[in-house]
mmCIF file of C-alpha atoms in Angstrom:
data_model
loop_
_atom_site.group_PDB
_atom_site.id
_atom_site.type_symbol
_atom_site.label_atom_id
_atom_site.label_comp_id
_atom_site.label_asym_id
_atom_site.label_seq_id
_atom_site.Cartn_x
_atom_site.Cartn_y
_atom_site.Cartn_z
ATOM 1 C CA UNK A 1 -15.523 1.486 20.070
ATOM 2 C CA UNK A 2 -16.696 -1.687 21.736
ATOM 3 C CA UNK A 3 -17.670 -4.713 19.697
ATOM 4 C CA UNK A 4 -21.401 -4.481 20.349
ATOM 5 C CA UNK A 5 -21.557 -0.836 19.316
ATOM 6 C CA UNK A 6 -19.480 -1.596 16.229
ATOM 7 C CA UNK A 7 -21.836 -4.378 15.183
ATOM 8 C CA UNK A 8 -24.896 -2.204 15.661
ATOM 9 C CA UNK A 9 -23.330 0.622 13.686
ATOM 10 C CA UNK A 10 -22.307 -1.690 10.844
ATOM 11 C CA UNK A 11 -25.825 -3.105 10.628
ATOM 12 C CA UNK A 12 -27.235 0.428 10.472
ATOM 13 C CA UNK A 13 -24.834 1.448 7.717
ATOM 14 C CA UNK A 14 -25.786 -1.598 5.647
ATOM 15 C CA UNK A 15 -29.505 -1.293 6.414
ATOM 16 C CA UNK A 16 -29.878 -4.748 7.914
ATOM 17 C CA UNK A 17 -30.946 -6.257 11.209
ATOM 18 C CA UNK A 18 -28.744 -6.624 14.287
ATOM 19 C CA UNK A 19 -25.526 -8.572 13.713
ATOM 20 C CA UNK A 20 -25.266 -12.229 14.604
ATOM 21 C CA UNK A 21 -21.672 -11.908 15.823
ATOM 22 C CA UNK A 22 -18.693 -9.543 15.993
ATOM 23 C CA UNK A 23 -15.288 -11.241 15.980
ATOM 24 C CA UNK A 24 -12.035 -9.292 16.569
ATOM 25 C CA UNK A 25 -9.268 -10.122 14.101
ATOM 26 C CA UNK A 26 -5.535 -10.128 14.703
ATOM 27 C CA UNK A 27 -2.754 -8.793 12.532
ATOM 28 C CA UNK A 28 -3.183 -5.033 12.142
ATOM 29 C CA UNK A 29 -0.500 -2.612 13.348
ATOM 30 C CA UNK A 30 -2.585 0.551 12.871
ATOM 31 C CA UNK A 31 -6.306 -0.240 12.873
ATOM 32 C CA UNK A 32 -8.597 -2.566 14.797
ATOM 33 C CA UNK A 33 -10.285 -5.114 12.550
ATOM 34 C CA UNK A 34 -13.399 -7.252 12.934
ATOM 35 C CA UNK A 35 -15.515 -9.765 11.095
ATOM 36 C CA UNK A 36 -19.150 -8.802 11.530
ATOM 37 C CA UNK A 37 -21.633 -11.516 10.597
ATOM 38 C CA UNK A 38 -24.971 -10.114 9.472
ATOM 39 C CA UNK A 39 -28.358 -11.779 8.963
ATOM 40 C CA UNK A 40 -29.204 -13.218 5.559
ATOM 41 C CA UNK A 41 -30.485 -10.779 3.011
ATOM 42 C CA UNK A 42 -28.075 -7.963 3.879
ATOM 43 C CA UNK A 43 -26.428 -5.977 1.077
ATOM 44 C CA UNK A 44 -23.150 -7.613 2.082
ATOM 45 C CA UNK A 45 -24.320 -11.146 1.301
ATOM 46 C CA UNK A 46 -25.939 -14.002 3.143
ATOM 47 C CA UNK A 47 -23.156 -16.106 4.596
ATOM 48 C CA UNK A 48 -19.779 -14.468 4.935
ATOM 49 C CA UNK A 49 -20.453 -11.261 6.754
ATOM 50 C CA UNK A 50 -18.273 -8.165 6.306
ATOM 51 C CA UNK A 51 -14.820 -6.910 7.233
ATOM 52 C CA UNK A 52 -14.735 -3.744 9.346
ATOM 53 C CA UNK A 53 -11.707 -1.567 10.130
ATOM 54 C CA UNK A 54 -11.796 1.156 12.765
ATOM 55 C CA UNK A 55 -9.370 3.716 14.151
ATOM 56 C CA UNK A 56 -9.975 6.173 16.965
ATOM 57 C CA UNK A 57 -9.275 9.780 15.930
ATOM 58 C CA UNK A 58 -7.864 8.938 12.482
ATOM 59 C CA UNK A 59 -6.105 11.549 10.356
ATOM 60 C CA UNK A 60 -8.430 13.577 8.110
ATOM 61 C CA UNK A 61 -9.889 11.532 5.289
ATOM 62 C CA UNK A 62 -7.971 8.417 6.346
ATOM 63 C CA UNK A 63 -10.537 5.764 5.410
ATOM 64 C CA UNK A 64 -11.897 7.762 2.477
ATOM 65 C CA UNK A 65 -8.366 7.733 1.044
ATOM 66 C CA UNK A 66 -8.226 3.946 1.332
ATOM 67 C CA UNK A 67 -11.629 3.591 -0.320
ATOM 68 C CA UNK A 68 -10.524 5.919 -3.115
ATOM 69 C CA UNK A 69 -7.353 3.887 -3.589
ATOM 70 C CA UNK A 70 -9.362 0.682 -3.883
ATOM 71 C CA UNK A 71 -11.586 2.356 -6.475
ATOM 72 C CA UNK A 72 -8.520 3.486 -8.427
ATOM 73 C CA UNK A 73 -7.137 -0.057 -8.523
ATOM 74 C CA UNK A 74 -10.507 -1.553 -9.420
ATOM 75 C CA UNK A 75 -10.942 0.882 -12.315
ATOM 76 C CA UNK A 76 -7.810 -0.430 -14.027
ATOM 77 C CA UNK A 77 -9.395 -3.868 -14.494
ATOM 78 C CA UNK A 78 -5.948 -5.341 -13.905
ATOM 79 C CA UNK A 79 -6.226 -6.468 -10.286
ATOM 80 C CA UNK A 80 -9.004 -7.501 -7.955
ATOM 81 C CA UNK A 81 -9.826 -5.669 -4.742
ATOM 82 C CA UNK A 82 -12.559 -6.028 -2.121
ATOM 83 C CA UNK A 83 -15.800 -4.129 -2.613
ATOM 84 C CA UNK A 84 -16.270 -1.066 -0.402
ATOM 85 C CA UNK A 85 -19.649 -1.282 1.349
ATOM 86 C CA UNK A 86 -19.469 1.799 3.582
ATOM 87 C CA UNK A 87 -16.949 4.420 4.612
ATOM 88 C CA UNK A 88 -17.089 6.968 7.427
ATOM 89 C CA UNK A 89 -14.472 9.103 9.108
ATOM 90 C CA UNK A 90 -13.423 6.427 11.624
ATOM 91 C CA UNK A 91 -14.635 3.242 9.934
ATOM 92 C CA UNK A 92 -14.432 1.277 6.686
ATOM 93 C CA UNK A 93 -16.658 -1.675 5.766
ATOM 94 C CA UNK A 94 -15.501 -4.079 3.056
ATOM 95 C CA UNK A 95 -16.770 -7.341 1.658
ATOM 96 C CA UNK A 96 -15.434 -10.352 3.527
ATOM 97 C CA UNK A 97 -12.724 -12.248 1.667
ATOM 98 C CA UNK A 98 -12.378 -15.836 2.779
ATOM 99 C CA UNK A 99 -8.646 -16.442 3.269
ATOM 100 C CA UNK A 100 -6.781 -19.269 1.590
ATOM 101 C CA UNK A 101 -3.229 -20.548 1.622
ATOM 102 C CA UNK A 102 -0.901 -18.946 -0.923
ATOM 103 C CA UNK A 103 0.170 -21.154 -3.789
ATOM 104 C CA UNK A 104 2.478 -20.873 -6.775
ATOM 105 C CA UNK A 105 -0.335 -20.608 -9.330
ATOM 106 C CA UNK A 106 -1.858 -17.635 -7.517
ATOM 107 C CA UNK A 107 1.560 -16.020 -7.202
ATOM 108 C CA UNK A 108 2.084 -16.312 -10.944
ATOM 109 C CA UNK A 109 -1.381 -14.891 -11.579
ATOM 110 C CA UNK A 110 -0.589 -11.988 -9.284
ATOM 111 C CA UNK A 111 2.676 -11.348 -11.102
ATOM 112 C CA UNK A 112 0.820 -11.046 -14.403
ATOM 113 C CA UNK A 113 -1.887 -8.910 -12.799
ATOM 114 C CA UNK A 114 0.706 -6.535 -11.351
ATOM 115 C CA UNK A 115 2.404 -6.239 -14.741
ATOM 116 C CA UNK A 116 -0.961 -5.216 -16.198
ATOM 117 C CA UNK A 117 -1.547 -2.772 -13.348
ATOM 118 C CA UNK A 118 1.835 -1.155 -13.862
ATOM 119 C CA UNK A 119 1.153 -0.834 -17.580
ATOM 120 C CA UNK A 120 -1.824 1.394 -16.708
ATOM 121 C CA UNK A 121 -0.809 5.046 -17.062
ATOM 122 C CA UNK A 122 -1.527 7.464 -14.216
ATOM 123 C CA UNK A 123 -2.370 11.127 -14.546
ATOM 124 C CA UNK A 124 0.511 12.249 -12.307
ATOM 125 C CA UNK A 125 2.944 11.113 -9.670
ATOM 126 C CA UNK A 126 0.981 10.849 -6.432
ATOM 127 C CA UNK A 127 -2.695 11.813 -6.468
ATOM 128 C CA UNK A 128 -4.852 14.913 -6.279
ATOM 129 C CA UNK A 129 -6.348 13.636 -3.008
ATOM 130 C CA UNK A 130 -4.740 12.433 0.222
ATOM 131 C CA UNK A 131 -2.892 9.151 0.657
ATOM 132 C CA UNK A 132 -1.372 7.597 3.773
ATOM 133 C CA UNK A 133 1.338 5.095 4.606
ATOM 134 C CA UNK A 134 0.266 3.900 8.006
ATOM 135 C CA UNK A 135 -1.078 7.092 9.561
ATOM 136 C CA UNK A 136 1.553 9.275 7.860
ATOM 137 C CA UNK A 137 0.153 11.520 5.125
ATOM 138 C CA UNK A 138 2.076 11.570 1.884
ATOM 139 C CA UNK A 139 3.208 14.942 0.596
ATOM 140 C CA UNK A 140 1.531 16.342 -2.539
ATOM 141 C CA UNK A 141 3.052 18.931 -4.853
ATOM 142 C CA UNK A 142 1.214 22.199 -5.428
ATOM 143 C CA UNK A 143 1.144 21.478 -9.168
ATOM 144 C CA UNK A 144 0.878 18.027 -10.806
ATOM 145 C CA UNK A 145 4.188 16.383 -11.701
ATOM 146 C CA UNK A 146 3.923 14.363 -14.900
ATOM 147 C CA UNK A 147 7.283 14.468 -16.709
ATOM 148 C CA UNK A 148 9.182 11.169 -16.309
ATOM 149 C CA UNK A 149 12.398 13.174 -15.985
ATOM 150 C CA UNK A 150 10.947 14.800 -12.840
ATOM 151 C CA UNK A 151 10.277 11.558 -10.908
ATOM 152 C CA UNK A 152 13.637 11.559 -9.064
ATOM 153 C CA UNK A 153 13.058 15.010 -7.568
ATOM 154 C CA UNK A 154 9.391 14.212 -6.899
ATOM 155 C CA UNK A 155 10.545 11.170 -4.968
ATOM 156 C CA UNK A 156 13.051 13.204 -2.991
ATOM 157 C CA UNK A 157 10.847 16.212 -2.267
ATOM 158 C CA UNK A 158 7.540 14.413 -1.635
ATOM 159 C CA UNK A 159 8.606 11.025 -0.313
ATOM 160 C CA UNK A 160 12.142 10.622 1.026
ATOM 161 C CA UNK A 161 12.852 13.976 2.687
ATOM 162 C CA UNK A 162 9.419 14.457 4.327
ATOM 163 C CA UNK A 163 9.539 10.898 5.660
ATOM 164 C CA UNK A 164 13.120 11.359 6.820
ATOM 165 C CA UNK A 165 12.106 14.481 8.768
ATOM 166 C CA UNK A 166 9.344 12.534 10.483
ATOM 167 C CA UNK A 167 11.733 9.724 11.374
ATOM 168 C CA UNK A 168 14.290 12.190 12.758
ATOM 169 C CA UNK A 169 11.637 14.053 14.772
ATOM 170 C CA UNK A 170 10.358 10.750 16.199
ATOM 171 C CA UNK A 171 13.858 9.657 17.195
ATOM 172 C CA UNK A 172 13.567 6.679 14.878
ATOM 173 C CA UNK A 173 16.802 7.227 12.932
ATOM 174 C CA UNK A 174 20.314 8.189 14.016
ATOM 175 C CA UNK A 175 22.438 11.007 12.635
ATOM 176 C CA UNK A 176 24.744 8.869 10.472
ATOM 177 C CA UNK A 177 21.861 6.980 8.909
ATOM 178 C CA UNK A 178 19.920 10.189 8.301
ATOM 179 C CA UNK A 179 22.988 11.676 6.632
ATOM 180 C CA UNK A 180 23.187 8.641 4.327
ATOM 181 C CA UNK A 181 19.599 9.265 3.221
ATOM 182 C CA UNK A 182 20.394 12.937 2.586
ATOM 183 C CA UNK A 183 23.426 11.969 0.514
ATOM 184 C CA UNK A 184 21.309 9.650 -1.600
ATOM 185 C CA UNK A 185 18.787 12.445 -2.099
ATOM 186 C CA UNK A 186 21.601 14.700 -3.314
ATOM 187 C CA UNK A 187 22.609 12.045 -5.865
ATOM 188 C CA UNK A 188 19.176 10.725 -6.756
ATOM 189 C CA UNK A 189 19.701 11.321 -10.459
ATOM 190 C CA UNK A 190 22.556 8.818 -10.491
ATOM 191 C CA UNK A 191 20.534 6.162 -8.666
ATOM 192 C CA UNK A 192 17.090 6.505 -10.249
ATOM 193 C CA UNK A 193 17.613 4.542 -13.456
ATOM 194 C CA UNK A 194 15.767 5.122 -16.744
ATOM 195 C CA UNK A 195 12.874 7.630 -16.785
ATOM 196 C CA UNK A 196 9.572 6.048 -15.789
ATOM 197 C CA UNK A 197 6.233 7.684 -16.703
ATOM 198 C CA UNK A 198 3.700 7.745 -13.851
ATOM 199 C CA UNK A 199 2.064 4.318 -13.613
ATOM 200 C CA UNK A 200 -0.757 3.122 -11.416
ATOM 201 C CA UNK A 201 0.726 1.391 -8.375
ATOM 202 C CA UNK A 202 -0.633 -0.146 -5.192
ATOM 203 C CA UNK A 203 1.763 1.975 -3.161
ATOM 204 C CA UNK A 204 1.985 -0.211 -0.030
ATOM 205 C CA UNK A 205 2.426 -3.676 -1.452
ATOM 206 C CA UNK A 206 3.962 -5.737 1.314
ATOM 207 C CA UNK A 207 2.843 -9.355 1.458
ATOM 208 C CA UNK A 208 0.310 -8.682 4.228
ATOM 209 C CA UNK A 209 -1.663 -6.607 1.750
ATOM 210 C CA UNK A 210 -2.218 -9.599 -0.518
ATOM 211 C CA UNK A 211 -5.329 -11.628 0.243
ATOM 212 C CA UNK A 212 -4.863 -15.101 -1.225
ATOM 213 C CA UNK A 213 -8.182 -16.461 -2.402
ATOM 214 C CA UNK A 214 -9.896 -19.805 -2.697
ATOM 215 C CA UNK A 215 -11.036 -18.871 -6.217
ATOM 216 C CA UNK A 216 -7.422 -18.619 -7.446
ATOM 217 C CA UNK A 217 -7.392 -14.839 -8.036
ATOM 218 C CA UNK A 218 -5.664 -12.960 -5.205
ATOM 219 C CA UNK A 219 -7.004 -9.603 -4.044
ATOM 220 C CA UNK A 220 -5.049 -6.505 -3.077
ATOM 221 C CA UNK A 221 -6.006 -4.678 0.113
ATOM 222 C CA UNK A 222 -4.928 -1.609 2.135
ATOM 223 C CA UNK A 223 -3.555 0.396 -0.790
ATOM 224 C CA UNK A 224 -1.952 3.805 -0.967
ATOM 225 C CA UNK A 225 -2.802 3.653 -4.678
ATOM 226 C CA UNK A 226 -1.387 6.469 -6.776
ATOM 227 C CA UNK A 227 0.697 7.354 -9.765
ATOM 228 C CA UNK A 228 4.174 6.127 -9.013
ATOM 229 C CA UNK A 229 7.102 3.969 -9.974
ATOM 230 C CA UNK A 230 6.334 0.255 -10.541
ATOM 231 C CA UNK A 231 9.645 -0.806 -9.011
ATOM 232 C CA UNK A 232 8.451 0.461 -5.617
ATOM 233 C CA UNK A 233 5.668 -2.149 -5.480
ATOM 234 C CA UNK A 234 8.072 -4.947 -6.415
ATOM 235 C CA UNK A 235 10.770 -3.803 -3.994
ATOM 236 C CA UNK A 236 8.317 -3.777 -1.107
ATOM 237 C CA UNK A 237 7.300 -7.354 -1.827
ATOM 238 C CA UNK A 238 10.967 -8.229 -1.447
ATOM 239 C CA UNK A 239 11.468 -6.154 1.702
ATOM 240 C CA UNK A 240 9.291 -8.201 4.036
ATOM 241 C CA UNK A 241 9.104 -11.417 2.043
ATOM 242 C CA UNK A 242 6.249 -12.866 0.040
ATOM 243 C CA UNK A 243 5.200 -16.483 -0.532
ATOM 244 C CA UNK A 244 6.362 -17.859 -3.882
ATOM 245 C CA UNK A 245 8.103 -14.561 -4.640
ATOM 246 C CA UNK A 246 10.346 -16.077 -7.307
ATOM 247 C CA UNK A 247 7.310 -17.374 -9.200
ATOM 248 C CA UNK A 248 5.532 -14.024 -8.839
ATOM 249 C CA UNK A 249 8.494 -12.003 -10.111
ATOM 250 C CA UNK A 250 9.183 -14.504 -12.878
ATOM 251 C CA UNK A 251 5.620 -14.184 -14.156
ATOM 252 C CA UNK A 252 5.812 -10.397 -13.900
ATOM 253 C CA UNK A 253 9.051 -10.094 -15.840
ATOM 254 C CA UNK A 254 7.858 -12.502 -18.513
ATOM 255 C CA UNK A 255 5.260 -9.848 -19.316
ATOM 256 C CA UNK A 256 7.106 -6.693 -18.322
ATOM 257 C CA UNK A 257 10.915 -7.048 -18.111
ATOM 258 C CA UNK A 258 12.787 -4.394 -16.097
ATOM 259 C CA UNK A 259 16.521 -4.466 -16.909
ATOM 260 C CA UNK A 260 18.778 -3.421 -14.038
ATOM 261 C CA UNK A 261 16.016 -3.468 -11.414
ATOM 262 C CA UNK A 262 18.007 -5.417 -8.807
ATOM 263 C CA UNK A 263 20.451 -2.559 -8.306
ATOM 264 C CA UNK A 264 17.580 -0.160 -7.600
ATOM 265 C CA UNK A 265 15.740 -2.291 -5.043
ATOM 266 C CA UNK A 266 17.264 -0.492 -2.002
ATOM 267 C CA UNK A 267 16.210 2.900 -3.395
ATOM 268 C CA UNK A 268 12.615 1.743 -3.792
ATOM 269 C CA UNK A 269 12.513 0.123 -0.339
ATOM 270 C CA UNK A 270 13.769 3.252 1.395
ATOM 271 C CA UNK A 271 10.523 5.205 1.694
ATOM 272 C CA UNK A 272 8.832 2.335 3.504
ATOM 273 C CA UNK A 273 11.795 1.847 5.822
ATOM 274 C CA UNK A 274 11.566 5.548 6.697
ATOM 275 C CA UNK A 275 7.847 5.193 7.413
ATOM 276 C CA UNK A 276 8.595 2.297 9.747
ATOM 277 C CA UNK A 277 11.410 4.260 11.401
ATOM 278 C CA UNK A 278 8.990 7.136 12.024
ATOM 279 C CA UNK A 279 6.182 4.920 13.344
ATOM 280 C CA UNK A 280 8.034 2.153 15.138
ATOM 281 C CA UNK A 281 11.699 3.165 15.537
ATOM 282 C CA UNK A 282 13.897 0.268 16.561
ATOM 283 C CA UNK A 283 16.099 -1.192 13.864
ATOM 284 C CA UNK A 284 14.208 0.441 11.001
ATOM 285 C CA UNK A 285 16.321 3.589 11.123
ATOM 286 C CA UNK A 286 19.479 1.533 10.742
ATOM 287 C CA UNK A 287 17.872 -0.409 7.905
ATOM 288 C CA UNK A 288 16.973 2.864 6.196
ATOM 289 C CA UNK A 289 20.572 4.029 6.439
ATOM 290 C CA UNK A 290 21.808 0.720 5.044
ATOM 291 C CA UNK A 291 19.358 0.914 2.137
ATOM 292 C CA UNK A 292 20.456 4.462 1.333
ATOM 293 C CA UNK A 293 24.098 3.423 1.270
ATOM 294 C CA UNK A 294 23.316 0.398 -0.895
ATOM 295 C CA UNK A 295 21.375 2.577 -3.345
ATOM 296 C CA UNK A 296 24.283 4.968 -3.927
ATOM 297 C CA UNK A 297 25.916 4.267 -7.288
#
């Protein structure tokens, strides 16, 4: 979709006049992103415009799943997320969030917010509706899984093995590394740690999905929000790095300590490494194998 058509369509969806400008934004690996500035008096506000994501031929319900995930996070009252202004099959319109530099105070606030989020019970592991990591749909069990003792097998059967198959089929992981993941799956009960009831998690919490804010309260974006294991969110922050991570984790653990978490970080990073191996190949398959080996007790 060209920029002019995108601007016109956004204005129509928000019932306002023709846009003043459409500015492409950098940084997305999956979607194209734009800032669309609309005339004053639009439902989106008078000055800041809106953020628009598009994807040609997206998977079914792709943007609706993101909008639903944002609604799930918002409903907890624990974290802030952007407002959804419009959603269609190939397009999502969100309020514009003015970016700001990360700082230690915001990182500590986010740590406390995440602790509150993870203290929010979820109905089940996963969700009743679709969720995606990148463009990869996450597997859903035929019947809800709720027993904390069942999380290890849920994680194997609906996260690790389906993602491993995709990585193998895409040529993104070698035989030895794939075998290491399979071995970990066989021994998941030894690696999983104490039972964890389903908690509300962001589900794709790398640092690029944190929007640092000028008002001091960071927002979370691009979720795969679901019932899951809190350690997965924290491990992903560590996987790709996050500004002021020590302050964030310190604030989190002051509210919600997790004994023994460090030993389980590779296990909780593995699903995202498999997603990257399936989508991008390269060194991610080797990293997935290394994480699987590190997670073995």
